[in-house]
Amino acid sequence: MRETGKAWPDPGGPVAPPQSHGIADRLMVDTPAWWRDYAHAGDLYTDCRGDSGEHKTAIYKAVMGTRVFTGPDSLLSQVVEIVARPVPETIALYRAIIDAGLFFGGRTGPHVNYSIEPAIDYLRSL
């Protein structure tokens, strides 16, 4: 549910790019300054962006069993987009599939190598 552009770095991996957000279809809004979302580039769950991110969110919604056929980035909306814009949306779909394959083929590396130290240091500083 990470809001677009709200990511804190940690030594476990490179921080997700500013145009990325979490994989959920309902993202945080106006994230308070004290809230820390750590997000790595390449983490399937925290680095969603562009058209391929929409396809990842549609799959997330199906896996979670919520709003599968309704709302933005649902499976139905992605099918409609593929029909309306077959070339760019098919490319985005394949990109999402490749990203997922690399992510799981790499044993979810960008998702499991977070360091807890920055969060602990931040909490201790309060």
mmCIF file of the C-alpha atoms, coordinates in Angstrom:
data_MODEL
# 
_entry.id   MODEL 
# 
loop_
_atom_site.group_PDB 
_atom_site.id 
_atom_site.type_symbol 
_atom_site.label_atom_id 
_atom_site.label_alt_id 
_atom_site.label_comp_id 
_atom_site.label_asym_id 
_atom_site.label_entity_id 
_atom_site.label_seq_id 
_atom_site.pdbx_PDB_ins_code 
_atom_site.Cartn_x 
_atom_site.Cartn_y 
_atom_site.Cartn_z 
_atom_site.occupancy 
_atom_site.B_iso_or_equiv 
_atom_site.pdbx_formal_charge 
_atom_site.auth_seq_id 
_atom_site.auth_comp_id 
_atom_site.auth_asym_id 
_atom_site.auth_atom_id 
_atom_site.pdbx_PDB_model_num 
ATOM 1   C CA . MET A 1 1   ? 0.000   0.000   0.000   1.00 0.00 ? 1   MET A CA 1 
ATOM 2   C CA . ARG A 1 2   ? 3.076   2.248   -0.253  1.00 0.00 ? 2   ARG A CA 1 
ATOM 3   C CA . GLU A 1 3   ? 2.261   5.654   -1.654  1.00 0.00 ? 3   GLU A CA 1 
ATOM 4   C CA . THR A 1 4   ? 3.948   6.607   -4.918  1.00 0.00 ? 4   THR A CA 1 
ATOM 5   C CA . GLY A 1 5   ? 7.336   8.168   -4.296  1.00 0.00 ? 5   GLY A CA 1 
ATOM 6   C CA . LYS A 1 6   ? 7.441   7.433   -0.569  1.00 0.00 ? 6   LYS A CA 1 
ATOM 7   C CA . ALA A 1 7   ? 10.345  5.083   0.057   1.00 0.00 ? 7   ALA A CA 1 
ATOM 8   C CA . TRP A 1 8   ? 13.186  5.029   2.532   1.00 0.00 ? 8   TRP A CA 1 
ATOM 9   C CA . PRO A 1 9   ? 16.540  3.421   1.748   1.00 0.00 ? 9   PRO A CA 1 
ATOM 10  C CA . ASP A 1 10  ? 18.235  0.699   3.722   1.00 0.00 ? 10  ASP A CA 1 
ATOM 11  C CA . PRO A 1 11  ? 21.547  -1.097  3.172   1.00 0.00 ? 11  PRO A CA 1 
ATOM 12  C CA . GLY A 1 12  ? 19.844  -4.325  2.011   1.00 0.00 ? 12  GLY A CA 1 
ATOM 13  C CA . GLY A 1 13  ? 19.391  -3.089  -1.566  1.00 0.00 ? 13  GLY A CA 1 
ATOM 14  C CA . PRO A 1 14  ? 18.886  -0.068  -3.806  1.00 0.00 ? 14  PRO A CA 1 
ATOM 15  C CA . VAL A 1 15  ? 15.803  2.008   -2.981  1.00 0.00 ? 15  VAL A CA 1 
ATOM 16  C CA . ALA A 1 16  ? 12.792  1.730   -5.299  1.00 0.00 ? 16  ALA A CA 1 
ATOM 17  C CA . PRO A 1 17  ? 12.532  4.555   -7.846  1.00 0.00 ? 17  PRO A CA 1 
ATOM 18  C CA . PRO A 1 18  ? 10.393  7.634   -7.040  1.00 0.00 ? 18  PRO A CA 1 
ATOM 19  C CA . GLN A 1 19  ? 7.701   6.764   -9.634  1.00 0.00 ? 19  GLN A CA 1 
ATOM 20  C CA . SER A 1 20  ? 7.041   3.377   -8.001  1.00 0.00 ? 20  SER A CA 1 
ATOM 21  C CA . HIS A 1 21  ? 4.483   2.371   -5.386  1.00 0.00 ? 21  HIS A CA 1 
ATOM 22  C CA . GLY A 1 22  ? 3.240   -0.709  -3.569  1.00 0.00 ? 22  GLY A CA 1 
ATOM 23  C CA . ILE A 1 23  ? 1.460   -3.558  -5.366  1.00 0.00 ? 23  ILE A CA 1 
ATOM 24  C CA . ALA A 1 24  ? -1.954  -3.063  -3.710  1.00 0.00 ? 24  ALA A CA 1 
ATOM 25  C CA . ASP A 1 25  ? -4.741  -1.279  -5.573  1.00 0.00 ? 25  ASP A CA 1 
ATOM 26  C CA . ARG A 1 26  ? -5.506  0.943   -2.606  1.00 0.00 ? 26  ARG A CA 1 
ATOM 27  C CA . LEU A 1 27  ? -2.435  2.963   -1.723  1.00 0.00 ? 27  LEU A CA 1 
ATOM 28  C CA . MET A 1 28  ? -1.712  5.191   1.218   1.00 0.00 ? 28  MET A CA 1 
ATOM 29  C CA . VAL A 1 29  ? -2.399  8.897   0.653   1.00 0.00 ? 29  VAL A CA 1 
ATOM 30  C CA . ASP A 1 30  ? -0.655  11.791  2.355   1.00 0.00 ? 30  ASP A CA 1 
ATOM 31  C CA . THR A 1 31  ? 1.720   9.474   4.163   1.00 0.00 ? 31  THR A CA 1 
ATOM 32  C CA . PRO A 1 32  ? 2.841   11.272  7.326   1.00 0.00 ? 32  PRO A CA 1 
ATOM 33  C CA . ALA A 1 33  ? 6.481   12.318  7.625   1.00 0.00 ? 33  ALA A CA 1 
ATOM 34  C CA . TRP A 1 34  ? 7.028   9.959   10.578  1.00 0.00 ? 34  TRP A CA 1 
ATOM 35  C CA . TRP A 1 35  ? 5.886   6.871   8.562   1.00 0.00 ? 35  TRP A CA 1 
ATOM 36  C CA . ARG A 1 36  ? 8.716   4.797   7.089   1.00 0.00 ? 36  ARG A CA 1 
ATOM 37  C CA . ASP A 1 37  ? 8.121   2.512   4.113   1.00 0.00 ? 37  ASP A CA 1 
ATOM 38  C CA . TYR A 1 38  ? 11.313  0.772   3.089   1.00 0.00 ? 38  TYR A CA 1 
ATOM 39  C CA . ALA A 1 39  ? 11.218  -0.360  -0.535  1.00 0.00 ? 39  ALA A CA 1 
ATOM 40  C CA . HIS A 1 40  ? 13.828  -2.021  -2.742  1.00 0.00 ? 40  HIS A CA 1 
ATOM 41  C CA . ALA A 1 41  ? 14.123  -1.721  -6.486  1.00 0.00 ? 41  ALA A CA 1 
ATOM 42  C CA . GLY A 1 42  ? 12.995  -5.001  -8.007  1.00 0.00 ? 42  GLY A CA 1 
ATOM 43  C CA . ASP A 1 43  ? 10.853  -6.035  -5.032  1.00 0.00 ? 43  ASP A CA 1 
ATOM 44  C CA . LEU A 1 44  ? 7.678   -7.266  -6.699  1.00 0.00 ? 44  LEU A CA 1 
ATOM 45  C CA . TYR A 1 45  ? 5.564   -6.049  -3.782  1.00 0.00 ? 45  TYR A CA 1 
ATOM 46  C CA . THR A 1 46  ? 7.046   -2.575  -3.310  1.00 0.00 ? 46  THR A CA 1 
ATOM 47  C CA . ASP A 1 47  ? 8.304   -1.559  -6.772  1.00 0.00 ? 47  ASP A CA 1 
ATOM 48  C CA . CYS A 1 48  ? 5.259   -1.314  -9.044  1.00 0.00 ? 48  CYS A CA 1 
ATOM 49  C CA . ARG A 1 49  ? 5.099   1.260   -11.812 1.00 0.00 ? 49  ARG A CA 1 
ATOM 50  C CA . GLY A 1 50  ? 3.725   1.884   -15.259 1.00 0.00 ? 50  GLY A CA 1 
ATOM 51  C CA . ASP A 1 51  ? 1.543   -0.462  -17.258 1.00 0.00 ? 51  ASP A CA 1 
ATOM 52  C CA . SER A 1 52  ? 3.371   -3.586  -16.051 1.00 0.00 ? 52  SER A CA 1 
ATOM 53  C CA . GLY A 1 53  ? 2.611   -2.476  -12.485 1.00 0.00 ? 53  GLY A CA 1 
ATOM 54  C CA . GLU A 1 54  ? -1.102  -2.490  -13.324 1.00 0.00 ? 54  GLU A CA 1 
ATOM 55  C CA . HIS A 1 55  ? -0.871  -6.118  -14.414 1.00 0.00 ? 55  HIS A CA 1 
ATOM 56  C CA . LYS A 1 56  ? 1.007   -7.007  -11.227 1.00 0.00 ? 56  LYS A CA 1 
ATOM 57  C CA . THR A 1 57  ? -1.704  -5.310  -9.179  1.00 0.00 ? 57  THR A CA 1 
ATOM 58  C CA . ALA A 1 58  ? -4.411  -7.249  -11.058 1.00 0.00 ? 58  ALA A CA 1 
ATOM 59  C CA . ILE A 1 59  ? -2.705  -10.531 -10.148 1.00 0.00 ? 59  ILE A CA 1 
ATOM 60  C CA . TYR A 1 60  ? -2.266  -9.339  -6.544  1.00 0.00 ? 60  TYR A CA 1 
ATOM 61  C CA . LYS A 1 61  ? -6.010  -8.614  -6.374  1.00 0.00 ? 61  LYS A CA 1 
ATOM 62  C CA . ALA A 1 62  ? -6.783  -12.098 -7.717  1.00 0.00 ? 62  ALA A CA 1 
ATOM 63  C CA . VAL A 1 63  ? -4.446  -13.762 -5.207  1.00 0.00 ? 63  VAL A CA 1 
ATOM 64  C CA . MET A 1 64  ? -5.937  -11.723 -2.349  1.00 0.00 ? 64  MET A CA 1 
ATOM 65  C CA . GLY A 1 65  ? -9.457  -12.454 -3.609  1.00 0.00 ? 65  GLY A CA 1 
ATOM 66  C CA . THR A 1 66  ? -10.574 -8.823  -3.368  1.00 0.00 ? 66  THR A CA 1 
ATOM 67  C CA . ARG A 1 67  ? -12.070 -6.629  -6.099  1.00 0.00 ? 67  ARG A CA 1 
ATOM 68  C CA . VAL A 1 68  ? -10.887 -9.135  -8.728  1.00 0.00 ? 68  VAL A CA 1 
ATOM 69  C CA . PHE A 1 69  ? -13.292 -7.901  -11.406 1.00 0.00 ? 69  PHE A CA 1 
ATOM 70  C CA . THR A 1 70  ? -14.011 -4.383  -10.143 1.00 0.00 ? 70  THR A CA 1 
ATOM 71  C CA . GLY A 1 71  ? -12.155 -1.122  -9.859  1.00 0.00 ? 71  GLY A CA 1 
ATOM 72  C CA . PRO A 1 72  ? -8.917  0.076   -11.378 1.00 0.00 ? 72  PRO A CA 1 
ATOM 73  C CA . ASP A 1 73  ? -6.283  -2.519  -12.197 1.00 0.00 ? 73  ASP A CA 1 
ATOM 74  C CA . SER A 1 74  ? -8.730  -5.417  -11.881 1.00 0.00 ? 74  SER A CA 1 
ATOM 75  C CA . LEU A 1 75  ? -8.387  -8.430  -14.164 1.00 0.00 ? 75  LEU A CA 1 
ATOM 76  C CA . LEU A 1 76  ? -11.391 -7.176  -16.137 1.00 0.00 ? 76  LEU A CA 1 
ATOM 77  C CA . SER A 1 77  ? -9.929  -3.687  -16.589 1.00 0.00 ? 77  SER A CA 1 
ATOM 78  C CA . GLN A 1 78  ? -6.639  -5.184  -17.778 1.00 0.00 ? 78  GLN A CA 1 
ATOM 79  C CA . VAL A 1 79  ? -8.436  -7.317  -20.387 1.00 0.00 ? 79  VAL A CA 1 
ATOM 80  C CA . VAL A 1 80  ? -10.319 -4.218  -21.584 1.00 0.00 ? 80  VAL A CA 1 
ATOM 81  C CA . GLU A 1 81  ? -7.023  -2.308  -21.838 1.00 0.00 ? 81  GLU A CA 1 
ATOM 82  C CA . ILE A 1 82  ? -5.398  -5.151  -23.814 1.00 0.00 ? 82  ILE A CA 1 
ATOM 83  C CA . VAL A 1 83  ? -8.322  -5.074  -26.275 1.00 0.00 ? 83  VAL A CA 1 
ATOM 84  C CA . ALA A 1 84  ? -8.171  -1.279  -26.560 1.00 0.00 ? 84  ALA A CA 1 
ATOM 85  C CA . ARG A 1 85  ? -4.363  -1.030  -26.788 1.00 0.00 ? 85  ARG A CA 1 
ATOM 86  C CA . PRO A 1 86  ? -3.124  -4.473  -27.761 1.00 0.00 ? 86  PRO A CA 1 
ATOM 87  C CA . VAL A 1 87  ? 0.544   -3.742  -28.474 1.00 0.00 ? 87  VAL A CA 1 
ATOM 88  C CA . PRO A 1 88  ? 1.555   -1.626  -25.453 1.00 0.00 ? 88  PRO A CA 1 
ATOM 89  C CA . GLU A 1 89  ? -0.600  -3.591  -23.010 1.00 0.00 ? 89  GLU A CA 1 
ATOM 90  C CA . THR A 1 90  ? 0.633   -6.965  -24.268 1.00 0.00 ? 90  THR A CA 1 
ATOM 91  C CA . ILE A 1 91  ? 4.203   -5.722  -23.901 1.00 0.00 ? 91  ILE A CA 1 
ATOM 92  C CA . ALA A 1 92  ? 3.359   -4.574  -20.355 1.00 0.00 ? 92  ALA A CA 1 
ATOM 93  C CA . LEU A 1 93  ? 1.796   -7.962  -19.585 1.00 0.00 ? 93  LEU A CA 1 
ATOM 94  C CA . TYR A 1 94  ? 4.906   -9.792  -20.785 1.00 0.00 ? 94  TYR A CA 1 
ATOM 95  C CA . ARG A 1 95  ? 7.079   -7.376  -18.801 1.00 0.00 ? 95  ARG A CA 1 
ATOM 96  C CA . ALA A 1 96  ? 5.080   -8.180  -15.657 1.00 0.00 ? 96  ALA A CA 1 
ATOM 97  C CA . ILE A 1 97  ? 5.454   -11.912 -16.315 1.00 0.00 ? 97  ILE A CA 1 
ATOM 98  C CA . ILE A 1 98  ? 9.207   -11.574 -16.875 1.00 0.00 ? 98  ILE A CA 1 
ATOM 99  C CA . ASP A 1 99  ? 9.599   -9.426  -13.742 1.00 0.00 ? 99  ASP A CA 1 
ATOM 100 C CA . ALA A 1 100 ? 7.696   -12.023 -11.696 1.00 0.00 ? 100 ALA A CA 1 
ATOM 101 C CA . GLY A 1 101 ? 9.777   -14.857 -13.161 1.00 0.00 ? 101 GLY A CA 1 
ATOM 102 C CA . LEU A 1 102 ? 13.029  -13.074 -12.341 1.00 0.00 ? 102 LEU A CA 1 
ATOM 103 C CA . PHE A 1 103 ? 11.764  -12.188 -8.867  1.00 0.00 ? 103 PHE A CA 1 
ATOM 104 C CA . PHE A 1 104 ? 10.714  -15.713 -7.931  1.00 0.00 ? 104 PHE A CA 1 
ATOM 105 C CA . GLY A 1 105 ? 13.601  -17.290 -9.868  1.00 0.00 ? 105 GLY A CA 1 
ATOM 106 C CA . GLY A 1 106 ? 15.945  -15.190 -7.754  1.00 0.00 ? 106 GLY A CA 1 
ATOM 107 C CA . ARG A 1 107 ? 14.283  -16.549 -4.601  1.00 0.00 ? 107 ARG A CA 1 
ATOM 108 C CA . THR A 1 108 ? 12.545  -13.208 -4.000  1.00 0.00 ? 108 THR A CA 1 
ATOM 109 C CA . GLY A 1 109 ? 15.948  -11.653 -3.236  1.00 0.00 ? 109 GLY A CA 1 
ATOM 110 C CA . PRO A 1 110 ? 14.903  -7.971  -3.266  1.00 0.00 ? 110 PRO A CA 1 
ATOM 111 C CA . HIS A 1 111 ? 12.063  -8.770  -0.852  1.00 0.00 ? 111 HIS A CA 1 
ATOM 112 C CA . VAL A 1 112 ? 13.958  -10.774 1.733   1.00 0.00 ? 112 VAL A CA 1 
ATOM 113 C CA . ASN A 1 113 ? 17.143  -8.745  2.122   1.00 0.00 ? 113 ASN A CA 1 
ATOM 114 C CA . TYR A 1 114 ? 15.795  -5.747  4.043   1.00 0.00 ? 114 TYR A CA 1 
ATOM 115 C CA . SER A 1 115 ? 17.838  -4.552  6.978   1.00 0.00 ? 115 SER A CA 1 
ATOM 116 C CA . ILE A 1 116 ? 15.958  -3.752  10.170  1.00 0.00 ? 116 ILE A CA 1 
ATOM 117 C CA . GLU A 1 117 ? 18.711  -1.462  11.456  1.00 0.00 ? 117 GLU A CA 1 
ATOM 118 C CA . PRO A 1 118 ? 17.467  1.792   9.819   1.00 0.00 ? 118 PRO A CA 1 
ATOM 119 C CA . ALA A 1 119 ? 13.996  1.264   11.278  1.00 0.00 ? 119 ALA A CA 1 
ATOM 120 C CA . ILE A 1 120 ? 15.397  0.488   14.736  1.00 0.00 ? 120 ILE A CA 1 
ATOM 121 C CA . ASP A 1 121 ? 17.684  3.526   14.580  1.00 0.00 ? 121 ASP A CA 1 
ATOM 122 C CA . TYR A 1 122 ? 14.766  5.727   13.531  1.00 0.00 ? 122 TYR A CA 1 
ATOM 123 C CA . LEU A 1 123 ? 12.547  4.473   16.376  1.00 0.00 ? 123 LEU A CA 1 
ATOM 124 C CA . ARG A 1 124 ? 15.324  4.965   18.899  1.00 0.00 ? 124 ARG A CA 1 
ATOM 125 C CA . SER A 1 125 ? 15.749  8.555   17.705  1.00 0.00 ? 125 SER A CA 1 
ATOM 126 C CA . LEU A 1 126 ? 12.137  9.482   18.536  1.00 0.00 ? 126 LEU A CA 1 
# 
